mmCIF file of C-alpha atoms and ligand atoms in Angstrom:
data_model
loop_
_atom_site.group_PDB
_atom_site.id
_atom_site.type_symbol
_atom_site.label_atom_id
_atom_site.label_comp_id
_atom_site.label_asym_id
_atom_site.label_seq_id
_atom_site.Cartn_x
_atom_site.Cartn_y
_atom_site.Cartn_z
ATOM 1 C CA MET A 25 0.157 -0.189 -0.034
ATOM 2 C CA THR A 26 1.375 3.442 -0.958
ATOM 3 C CA SER A 27 -0.542 6.526 -0.125
ATOM 4 C CA TYR A 28 -0.364 9.285 -2.581
ATOM 5 C CA LYS A 29 0.386 11.329 0.584
ATOM 6 C CA GLU A 30 3.753 9.814 0.633
ATOM 7 C CA LEU A 31 4.353 10.930 -3.002
ATOM 8 C CA GLY A 32 3.410 14.797 -2.274
ATOM 9 C CA LEU A 33 0.226 14.481 -4.381
ATOM 10 C CA VAL A 34 -3.100 16.153 -3.087
ATOM 11 C CA ASN A 35 -6.689 15.112 -3.361
ATOM 12 C CA THR A 36 -9.148 17.149 -5.012
ATOM 13 C CA THR A 37 -11.267 18.500 -1.969
ATOM 14 C CA GLU A 38 -9.544 21.900 -1.359
ATOM 15 C CA MET A 39 -8.718 22.301 -5.059
ATOM 16 C CA PHE A 40 -12.565 22.189 -5.919
ATOM 17 C CA LYS A 41 -13.706 24.105 -3.280
ATOM 18 C CA LYS A 42 -11.590 26.994 -4.092
ATOM 19 C CA ALA A 43 -12.237 26.620 -8.064
ATOM 20 C CA VAL A 44 -15.905 26.554 -7.602
ATOM 21 C CA ALA A 45 -15.970 29.765 -5.253
ATOM 22 C CA GLY A 46 -13.289 31.349 -7.397
ATOM 23 C CA GLY A 47 -15.137 30.561 -10.883
ATOM 24 C CA TYR A 48 -12.467 28.769 -12.552
ATOM 25 C CA ALA A 49 -11.866 25.444 -13.366
ATOM 26 C CA ILE A 50 -8.887 22.998 -12.647
ATOM 27 C CA PRO A 51 -7.299 21.270 -16.106
ATOM 28 C CA ALA A 52 -7.460 17.752 -16.049
ATOM 29 C CA PHE A 53 -4.933 16.693 -18.652
ATOM 30 C CA ASN A 54 -4.136 13.052 -19.662
ATOM 31 C CA PHE A 55 -0.898 11.988 -20.169
ATOM 32 C CA ASN A 56 0.676 8.586 -21.384
ATOM 33 C CA THR A 57 4.445 9.692 -22.333
ATOM 34 C CA LEU A 58 7.296 11.400 -20.596
ATOM 35 C CA GLU A 59 7.027 14.364 -23.044
ATOM 36 C CA GLN A 60 3.155 14.711 -22.256
ATOM 37 C CA MET A 61 4.111 14.567 -18.369
ATOM 38 C CA GLN A 62 7.140 16.989 -18.571
ATOM 39 C CA ALA A 63 4.797 19.621 -20.758
ATOM 40 C CA ILE A 64 1.963 19.485 -18.288
ATOM 41 C CA VAL A 65 4.455 20.405 -15.241
ATOM 42 C CA GLN A 66 6.208 22.859 -16.885
ATOM 43 C CA ALA A 67 2.902 24.826 -17.807
ATOM 44 C CA ALA A 68 1.544 24.128 -14.328
ATOM 45 C CA VAL A 69 4.638 25.671 -12.688
ATOM 46 C CA GLU A 70 5.085 28.554 -14.963
ATOM 47 C CA THR A 71 1.317 29.627 -14.716
ATOM 48 C CA LYS A 72 1.077 28.679 -10.944
ATOM 49 C CA SER A 73 -1.750 26.372 -11.606
ATOM 50 C CA PRO A 74 -3.129 23.547 -9.864
ATOM 51 C CA VAL A 75 -3.265 20.427 -12.099
ATOM 52 C CA ILE A 76 -4.601 16.904 -12.482
ATOM 53 C CA MET A 77 -2.870 14.761 -14.239
ATOM 54 C CA GLN A 78 -5.044 11.815 -15.343
ATOM 55 C CA VAL A 79 -4.460 8.245 -16.591
ATOM 56 C CA SER A 80 -6.918 6.136 -18.171
ATOM 57 C CA LYS A 81 -7.114 2.406 -18.298
ATOM 58 C CA GLY A 82 -5.645 2.738 -22.218
ATOM 59 C CA ALA A 83 -2.801 4.517 -20.699
ATOM 60 C CA ARG A 84 -1.795 2.190 -18.031
ATOM 61 C CA ASN A 85 -2.074 -0.598 -20.675
ATOM 62 C CA TYR A 86 0.095 1.420 -23.062
ATOM 63 C CA ALA A 87 2.730 2.714 -20.497
ATOM 64 C CA ASN A 88 2.471 0.480 -17.498
ATOM 65 C CA GLY A 89 0.552 1.578 -14.363
ATOM 66 C CA THR A 90 3.434 1.591 -12.019
ATOM 67 C CA ILE A 91 5.648 3.583 -14.413
ATOM 68 C CA LEU A 92 2.839 6.473 -14.675
ATOM 69 C CA ARG A 93 2.847 6.412 -10.952
ATOM 70 C CA TYR A 94 6.316 6.792 -10.601
ATOM 71 C CA MET A 95 6.133 9.616 -13.167
ATOM 72 C CA ALA A 96 3.600 11.447 -11.171
ATOM 73 C CA GLN A 97 5.765 11.325 -8.254
ATOM 74 C CA GLY A 98 8.614 12.612 -10.265
ATOM 75 C CA ALA A 99 6.169 15.321 -11.428
ATOM 76 C CA VAL A 100 5.751 16.612 -8.007
ATOM 77 C CA GLU A 101 9.502 16.475 -7.615
ATOM 78 C CA TYR A 102 10.329 18.112 -10.807
ATOM 79 C CA ALA A 103 7.858 20.901 -10.346
ATOM 80 C CA LYS A 104 9.588 21.484 -7.028
ATOM 81 C CA GLU A 105 12.814 21.626 -8.857
ATOM 82 C CA LEU A 106 11.344 24.054 -11.479
ATOM 83 C CA GLY A 107 10.657 26.536 -8.410
ATOM 84 C CA CYS A 108 7.366 25.527 -7.399
ATOM 85 C CA GLU A 109 7.577 25.427 -3.631
ATOM 86 C CA ASN A 110 4.111 23.820 -2.731
ATOM 87 C CA PRO A 111 2.853 21.943 -6.291
ATOM 88 C CA GLN A 112 -0.941 21.174 -6.306
ATOM 89 C CA ILE A 113 -0.680 18.019 -8.162
ATOM 90 C CA VAL A 114 -3.562 15.291 -8.498
ATOM 91 C CA LEU A 115 -2.888 11.739 -9.736
ATOM 92 C CA HIS A 116 -6.357 10.620 -11.088
ATOM 93 C CA LEU A 117 -7.683 7.521 -12.893
ATOM 94 C CA ASP A 118 -10.111 8.346 -15.356
ATOM 95 C CA HIS A 119 -12.948 6.418 -16.410
ATOM 96 C CA GLY A 120 -12.295 3.636 -14.023
ATOM 97 C CA ASP A 121 -14.451 0.848 -14.768
ATOM 98 C CA SER A 122 -14.360 -1.204 -11.998
ATOM 99 C CA PHE A 123 -13.996 -1.354 -8.171
ATOM 100 C CA GLU A 124 -10.898 -3.580 -8.543
ATOM 101 C CA LEU A 125 -9.404 -1.137 -10.851
ATOM 102 C CA CYS A 126 -10.179 1.733 -8.552
ATOM 103 C CA LYS A 127 -8.975 0.026 -5.682
ATOM 104 C CA ASP A 128 -5.673 -0.985 -7.087
ATOM 105 C CA CYS A 129 -5.249 2.733 -8.113
ATOM 106 C CA ILE A 130 -5.922 3.783 -4.437
ATOM 107 C CA ASP A 131 -3.540 1.067 -3.068
ATOM 108 C CA ASN A 132 -0.943 2.583 -5.655
ATOM 109 C CA GLY A 133 -0.563 6.129 -5.060
ATOM 110 C CA PHE A 134 -3.523 7.591 -6.643
ATOM 111 C CA SER A 135 -5.279 10.732 -4.843
ATOM 112 C CA SER A 136 -8.461 10.651 -6.937
ATOM 113 C CA VAL A 137 -10.424 7.875 -9.002
ATOM 114 C CA MET A 138 -13.107 8.370 -11.290
ATOM 115 C CA ILE A 139 -15.624 5.353 -11.319
ATOM 116 C CA ASP A 140 -17.602 5.555 -14.507
ATOM 117 C CA GLY A 141 -21.105 3.768 -14.038
ATOM 118 C CA SER A 142 -22.722 5.899 -16.351
ATOM 119 C CA SER A 143 -23.425 3.217 -18.902
ATOM 120 C CA LEU A 144 -25.064 0.949 -16.124
ATOM 121 C CA PRO A 145 -28.785 1.119 -14.988
ATOM 122 C CA TYR A 146 -29.291 3.811 -12.499
ATOM 123 C CA GLU A 147 -29.260 1.915 -9.477
ATOM 124 C CA ASP A 148 -25.943 -0.245 -10.377
ATOM 125 C CA ASN A 149 -24.553 3.013 -11.036
ATOM 126 C CA ILE A 150 -25.259 4.219 -7.364
ATOM 127 C CA ALA A 151 -24.276 0.855 -5.957
ATOM 128 C CA LEU A 152 -20.810 0.835 -7.737
ATOM 129 C CA THR A 153 -19.864 4.252 -7.025
ATOM 130 C CA LYS A 154 -20.999 3.850 -3.296
ATOM 131 C CA LYS A 155 -18.742 0.984 -3.073
ATOM 132 C CA VAL A 156 -15.687 2.875 -4.636
ATOM 133 C CA VAL A 157 -16.681 6.080 -2.406
ATOM 134 C CA GLU A 158 -16.606 3.805 0.777
ATOM 135 C CA TYR A 159 -12.953 2.511 -0.010
ATOM 136 C CA ALA A 160 -11.658 5.571 -1.165
ATOM 137 C CA HIS A 161 -12.859 7.946 1.460
ATOM 138 C CA ALA A 162 -11.292 5.473 4.124
ATOM 139 C CA HIS A 163 -7.953 6.327 2.460
ATOM 140 C CA ASP A 164 -8.899 10.084 2.138
ATOM 141 C CA VAL A 165 -9.206 9.562 -1.736
ATOM 142 C CA THR A 166 -11.698 11.586 -3.555
ATOM 143 C CA VAL A 167 -14.297 9.960 -5.977
ATOM 144 C CA GLU A 168 -15.708 11.306 -9.408
ATOM 145 C CA ALA A 169 -18.746 9.735 -10.906
ATOM 146 C CA GLU A 170 -20.671 10.127 -13.925
ATOM 147 C CA LEU A 171 -24.243 10.555 -14.754
ATOM 148 C CA GLY A 172 -25.772 10.808 -18.217
ATOM 149 C CA VAL A 173 -24.037 9.518 -21.391
ATOM 150 C CA LEU A 174 -21.839 11.800 -23.343
ATOM 151 C CA ALA A 175 -22.963 12.343 -26.822
ATOM 152 C CA GLY A 176 -20.930 10.683 -29.344
ATOM 153 C CA VAL A 177 -20.747 10.710 -33.155
ATOM 154 C CA GLU A 178 -20.936 7.073 -33.655
ATOM 155 C CA ASP A 179 -24.417 6.980 -32.032
ATOM 156 C CA GLU A 180 -25.667 10.183 -33.476
ATOM 157 C CA VAL A 181 -26.996 11.282 -30.353
ATOM 158 C CA ALA A 182 -25.904 15.011 -30.047
ATOM 159 C CA SER A 183 -29.071 16.368 -30.231
ATOM 160 C CA GLU A 184 -30.906 13.803 -28.200
ATOM 161 C CA VAL A 185 -31.928 15.162 -24.632
ATOM 162 C CA SER A 186 -32.410 11.802 -23.462
ATOM 163 C CA HIS A 187 -28.639 11.146 -23.223
ATOM 164 C CA TYR A 188 -27.785 14.220 -21.265
ATOM 165 C CA THR A 189 -27.958 14.059 -17.519
ATOM 166 C CA LYS A 190 -31.135 14.430 -16.120
ATOM 167 C CA PRO A 191 -31.249 17.283 -13.509
ATOM 168 C CA GLU A 192 -33.873 15.725 -11.540
ATOM 169 C CA GLU A 193 -31.680 12.831 -10.704
ATOM 170 C CA VAL A 194 -28.547 14.518 -9.538
ATOM 171 C CA ILE A 195 -29.540 15.092 -5.798
ATOM 172 C CA ASP A 196 -30.788 11.801 -5.193
ATOM 173 C CA PHE A 197 -27.484 10.172 -6.919
ATOM 174 C CA ALA A 198 -24.913 12.712 -5.177
ATOM 175 C CA THR A 199 -26.559 11.975 -1.829
ATOM 176 C CA ARG A 200 -26.828 8.305 -1.959
ATOM 177 C CA SER A 201 -23.600 7.343 -3.888
ATOM 178 C CA GLY A 202 -21.549 9.792 -1.628
ATOM 179 C CA CYS A 203 -19.378 11.022 -4.763
ATOM 180 C CA ASP A 204 -17.202 14.097 -4.321
ATOM 181 C CA SER A 205 -17.626 15.283 -7.969
ATOM 182 C CA LEU A 206 -20.013 14.543 -10.837
ATOM 183 C CA ALA A 207 -19.277 14.295 -14.527
ATOM 184 C CA ILE A 208 -22.367 15.447 -16.392
ATOM 185 C CA SER A 209 -23.208 15.005 -20.130
ATOM 186 C CA ILE A 210 -24.404 18.370 -21.499
ATOM 187 C CA GLY A 211 -23.235 17.942 -25.253
ATOM 188 C CA THR A 212 -19.614 17.433 -24.948
ATOM 189 C CA SER A 213 -18.220 13.988 -26.335
ATOM 190 C CA HIS A 214 -14.858 12.463 -26.547
ATOM 191 C CA GLY A 215 -12.172 12.700 -29.461
ATOM 192 C CA ALA A 216 -11.380 14.828 -32.369
ATOM 193 C CA TYR A 217 -14.562 13.930 -34.110
ATOM 194 C CA LYS A 218 -17.037 15.470 -31.679
ATOM 195 C CA PHE A 219 -19.980 15.988 -34.035
ATOM 196 C CA THR A 220 -20.759 14.992 -37.567
ATOM 197 C CA PRO A 221 -21.115 17.552 -40.178
ATOM 198 C CA ASP A 222 -24.901 17.314 -40.693
ATOM 199 C CA GLN A 223 -25.088 17.962 -36.686
ATOM 200 C CA CYS A 224 -23.308 21.257 -37.458
ATOM 201 C CA THR A 225 -23.627 24.579 -39.289
ATOM 202 C CA ARG A 226 -21.163 25.988 -41.518
ATOM 203 C CA ASP A 227 -19.728 29.475 -40.923
ATOM 204 C CA PRO A 228 -20.402 31.179 -44.293
ATOM 205 C CA LYS A 229 -17.480 33.065 -44.326
ATOM 206 C CA THR A 230 -14.882 30.362 -43.444
ATOM 207 C CA GLY A 231 -16.678 27.433 -44.300
ATOM 208 C CA LYS A 232 -15.812 25.700 -41.033
ATOM 209 C CA LEU A 233 -17.962 23.595 -39.152
ATOM 210 C CA VAL A 234 -19.653 25.209 -36.193
ATOM 211 C CA PRO A 235 -21.043 22.789 -33.587
ATOM 212 C CA PRO A 236 -24.218 22.941 -31.615
ATOM 213 C CA PRO A 237 -23.985 25.067 -28.361
ATOM 214 C CA LEU A 238 -23.623 23.065 -25.097
ATOM 215 C CA ALA A 239 -26.632 22.759 -23.102
ATOM 216 C CA PHE A 240 -26.041 25.259 -20.206
ATOM 217 C CA ASP A 241 -29.876 25.350 -19.231
ATOM 218 C CA ILE A 242 -29.129 21.847 -18.137
ATOM 219 C CA LEU A 243 -25.892 22.712 -16.282
ATOM 220 C CA HIS A 244 -27.750 25.690 -14.608
ATOM 221 C CA GLU A 245 -30.369 23.301 -13.472
ATOM 222 C CA ILE A 246 -27.730 21.100 -12.115
ATOM 223 C CA GLU A 247 -25.975 24.058 -10.433
ATOM 224 C CA SER A 248 -29.352 25.066 -8.628
ATOM 225 C CA LYS A 249 -30.204 21.537 -7.361
ATOM 226 C CA LEU A 250 -26.500 20.993 -6.136
ATOM 227 C CA PRO A 251 -25.369 24.279 -4.938
ATOM 228 C CA GLY A 252 -21.488 24.355 -4.792
ATOM 229 C CA PHE A 253 -21.019 20.859 -5.718
ATOM 230 C CA PRO A 254 -18.166 20.356 -8.282
ATOM 231 C CA ILE A 255 -18.966 19.551 -11.414
ATOM 232 C CA VAL A 256 -16.918 17.845 -14.184
ATOM 233 C CA LEU A 257 -16.960 17.990 -17.950
ATOM 234 C CA HIS A 258 -15.250 15.122 -19.905
ATOM 235 C CA GLY A 259 -14.706 15.596 -23.768
ATOM 236 C CA SER A 260 -13.534 19.083 -23.636
ATOM 237 C CA SER A 261 -11.102 19.480 -26.463
ATOM 238 C CA SER A 262 -11.476 22.397 -28.650
ATOM 239 C CA VAL A 263 -9.583 20.293 -31.509
ATOM 240 C CA PRO A 264 -7.831 23.682 -32.955
ATOM 241 C CA GLN A 265 -8.294 24.347 -36.320
ATOM 242 C CA ASP A 266 -4.546 25.575 -36.814
ATOM 243 C CA GLU A 267 -3.236 21.862 -35.421
ATOM 244 C CA VAL A 268 -5.619 20.174 -37.590
ATOM 245 C CA ASP A 269 -4.441 22.325 -40.534
ATOM 246 C CA THR A 270 -0.909 21.604 -39.944
ATOM 247 C CA ILE A 271 -1.586 17.797 -39.576
ATOM 248 C CA ASN A 272 -3.379 18.002 -42.851
ATOM 249 C CA ALA A 273 -0.820 20.031 -44.427
ATOM 250 C CA HIS A 274 1.930 17.682 -43.698
ATOM 251 C CA GLY A 275 0.532 14.144 -44.690
ATOM 252 C CA GLY A 276 -2.362 13.892 -42.029
ATOM 253 C CA LYS A 277 -5.926 13.174 -42.930
ATOM 254 C CA LEU A 278 -8.315 14.413 -40.329
ATOM 255 C CA PRO A 279 -11.241 15.765 -42.253
ATOM 256 C CA ASP A 280 -14.034 17.496 -40.639
ATOM 257 C CA ALA A 281 -12.612 17.166 -37.064
ATOM 258 C CA VAL A 282 -14.619 19.457 -34.836
ATOM 259 C CA GLY A 283 -14.420 20.291 -30.849
ATOM 260 C CA ILE A 284 -15.939 22.221 -28.659
ATOM 261 C CA PRO A 285 -15.545 26.370 -28.970
ATOM 262 C CA GLU A 286 -13.165 27.728 -26.190
ATOM 263 C CA GLU A 287 -15.572 30.455 -25.390
ATOM 264 C CA GLN A 288 -18.255 28.049 -24.387
ATOM 265 C CA LEU A 289 -15.565 26.231 -22.182
ATOM 266 C CA ARG A 290 -14.492 29.676 -20.725
ATOM 267 C CA GLU A 291 -18.406 30.214 -19.783
ATOM 268 C CA ALA A 292 -18.510 26.845 -18.200
ATOM 269 C CA SER A 293 -15.447 27.204 -16.215
ATOM 270 C CA LYS A 294 -17.257 30.069 -14.364
ATOM 271 C CA SER A 295 -19.841 28.174 -13.024
ATOM 272 C CA ALA A 296 -19.751 24.974 -10.762
ATOM 273 C CA VAL A 297 -17.711 23.254 -13.488
ATOM 274 C CA CYS A 298 -14.346 22.950 -11.514
ATOM 275 C CA LYS A 299 -12.801 20.321 -13.635
ATOM 276 C CA ILE A 300 -12.208 20.037 -17.488
ATOM 277 C CA ASN A 301 -11.054 17.092 -19.256
ATOM 278 C CA ILE A 302 -8.366 17.530 -22.189
ATOM 279 C CA ASP A 303 -6.848 14.869 -23.777
ATOM 280 C CA SER A 304 -7.462 14.965 -27.672
ATOM 281 C CA ASP A 305 -5.884 18.452 -27.928
ATOM 282 C CA SER A 306 -2.557 17.261 -26.574
ATOM 283 C CA ARG A 307 -2.574 14.585 -29.131
ATOM 284 C CA LEU A 308 -3.363 16.730 -31.896
ATOM 285 C CA ALA A 309 -0.594 19.503 -30.626
ATOM 286 C CA MET A 310 2.077 16.706 -30.374
ATOM 287 C CA THR A 311 1.237 15.125 -34.051
ATOM 288 C CA ALA A 312 1.090 18.387 -35.584
ATOM 289 C CA ALA A 313 4.717 19.267 -34.239
ATOM 290 C CA ILE A 314 5.813 15.774 -35.210
ATOM 291 C CA ARG A 315 4.409 15.616 -38.684
ATOM 292 C CA LYS A 316 5.832 19.183 -39.577
ATOM 293 C CA HIS A 317 9.246 18.205 -38.310
ATOM 294 C CA PHE A 318 9.263 15.071 -40.537
ATOM 295 C CA ASP A 319 7.966 17.023 -43.519
ATOM 296 C CA GLU A 320 10.815 19.629 -42.980
ATOM 297 C CA LYS A 321 13.570 17.422 -41.817
ATOM 298 C CA PRO A 322 13.461 14.276 -43.470
ATOM 299 C CA GLY A 323 16.864 13.370 -42.403
ATOM 300 C CA ASP A 324 16.304 13.750 -38.505
ATOM 301 C CA PHE A 325 15.887 9.943 -36.849
ATOM 302 C CA ASP A 326 16.826 10.960 -33.140
ATOM 303 C CA PRO A 327 13.416 10.820 -31.393
ATOM 304 C CA ARG A 328 14.588 14.120 -29.261
ATOM 305 C CA GLN A 329 14.999 16.087 -32.516
ATOM 306 C CA TYR A 330 10.924 15.692 -33.018
ATOM 307 C CA LEU A 331 9.983 15.079 -29.611
ATOM 308 C CA LYS A 332 11.273 18.421 -28.347
ATOM 309 C CA PRO A 333 8.946 20.525 -30.499
ATOM 310 C CA ALA A 334 6.065 18.394 -29.872
ATOM 311 C CA ARG A 335 6.631 18.813 -26.126
ATOM 312 C CA GLU A 336 7.134 22.659 -26.558
ATOM 313 C CA ASN A 337 3.824 22.795 -28.688
ATOM 314 C CA MET A 338 1.865 20.597 -26.172
ATOM 315 C CA LYS A 339 3.303 22.905 -23.457
ATOM 316 C CA LYS A 340 2.252 26.091 -25.424
ATOM 317 C CA MET A 341 -1.424 24.564 -25.732
ATOM 318 C CA TYR A 342 -1.488 23.842 -21.890
ATOM 319 C CA ILE A 343 -0.591 27.214 -20.905
ATOM 320 C CA HIS A 344 -3.223 28.509 -23.575
ATOM 321 C CA LYS A 345 -5.891 26.482 -21.837
ATOM 322 C CA ILE A 346 -4.740 27.402 -18.099
ATOM 323 C CA VAL A 347 -4.534 31.070 -18.726
ATOM 324 C CA ASP A 348 -7.191 31.768 -21.396
ATOM 325 C CA VAL A 349 -9.684 29.264 -21.085
ATOM 326 C CA LEU A 350 -9.816 27.848 -17.507
ATOM 327 C CA GLY A 351 -8.772 30.827 -15.515
ATOM 328 C CA SER A 352 -6.755 28.321 -12.940
ATOM 329 C CA ASN A 353 -3.237 30.550 -13.475
ATOM 330 C CA ASP A 354 -1.946 32.379 -10.219
ATOM 331 C CA LYS A 355 -3.831 30.047 -7.882
ATOM 332 C CA LEU A 356 -0.766 28.345 -5.784
HETATM 333 O O1 G3H B 420 -11.829 9.690 -22.041
HETATM 334 C C1 G3H B 420 -10.999 9.177 -22.518
HETATM 335 C C2 G3H B 420 -9.354 9.843 -22.526
HETATM 336 O O2 G3H B 420 -9.466 10.845 -23.761
HETATM 337 C C3 G3H B 420 -8.478 8.466 -22.925
HETATM 338 O O3 G3H B 420 -8.311 8.090 -23.889
HETATM 339 O O4 G3H B 420 -8.830 5.472 -23.306
HETATM 340 O O5 G3H B 420 -7.563 6.205 -25.336
HETATM 341 O O6 G3H B 420 -6.308 6.700 -23.174
HETATM 342 P P1 G3H B 420 -7.560 6.490 -23.916
HETATM 343 P P1 13P B 421 -11.270 14.762 -25.147
HETATM 344 O O1 13P B 421 -10.991 13.766 -26.113
HETATM 345 O O2 13P B 421 -12.244 16.106 -25.804
HETATM 346 O O3 13P B 421 -9.869 15.510 -24.871
HETATM 347 O O4 13P B 421 -11.664 14.254 -23.655
HETATM 348 C C1 13P B 421 -11.084 14.050 -22.971
HETATM 349 C C2 13P B 421 -11.521 13.210 -21.487
HETATM 350 O O5 13P B 421 -12.591 13.360 -21.400
HETATM 351 C C3 13P B 421 -11.021 12.335 -21.003
HETATM 352 O O6 13P B 421 -11.510 12.012 -19.788
HETATM 353 ZN ZN1 ZN B 422 -13.605 11.344 -20.390
#
């Protein structure tokens, strides 16, 4: 058993309390690689931002759970080395799908876990979340749950209200499950193709796709039912057009990729939304820099030559999110 406290990590309790009261959101960046971890820490230190470093089941399969945990421990030490006296770093399990996985993470240094029972029947979601909460709270680990199913391109549900979180369920769910934060569905979705072209309109000037707006009415109704309760948005990458264009200009093929407009995330950050998940934008920033590098310098084959600009591009993106979208800068 390794407690996250021994590693210098923190849980989300204080962080979320301050974020809700202060009208900003904590960035939750997924990581799988050394370069992502370095870029996240550099960005958080330079902007004086708390940060959630999150690991999916896929990341554990790719990079190995033990290695990622040591990387998070390394992140705390690295932040101190960069001059941050009191880094506020959470190591979070993203989309945990079983009690056993959550327990394994809690036993191995995670300070926060998500149990994603959103695809289960309502009562089963509560029962599973409650079981994780009981174990997690005994170890002072915080728990994110999910209610409502994120709209996905595949199932073409972006306009179907039935998949959105039902505000009338949130009090019962949060009270009976005991979760510390709640991921809700208000129109975001995972990946770089959040909406099909026919779910969007086209900007007549640029010809670019304009996605349907997030359901702020549902968010506000949830906020009024659970005043001050920490709300989480998944699937919140903006899929920057310049990165998509760079990828496509250098041999990539990402036609009609579309994300969530940053103005809407900025607005959400000012509400009870206090954690915003971003993964795809990091993937795009990394891929754009590497594709460009390969195109311009075909003779390079030392990974450091192309991973360095990739890391710099991700860092630039992380800083932009922290300062210009979520507003979590200068909070340490
Ligand atoms: O929500 C999913 C995250 O973007 C993680 O994706 O399962 O491919 O690591 P992944
Ligand atoms: P994006 O695919 O929009 O980056 O969402 C990431 C996420 O929600 C991780 O849980
Ligand atoms: Zn997610």
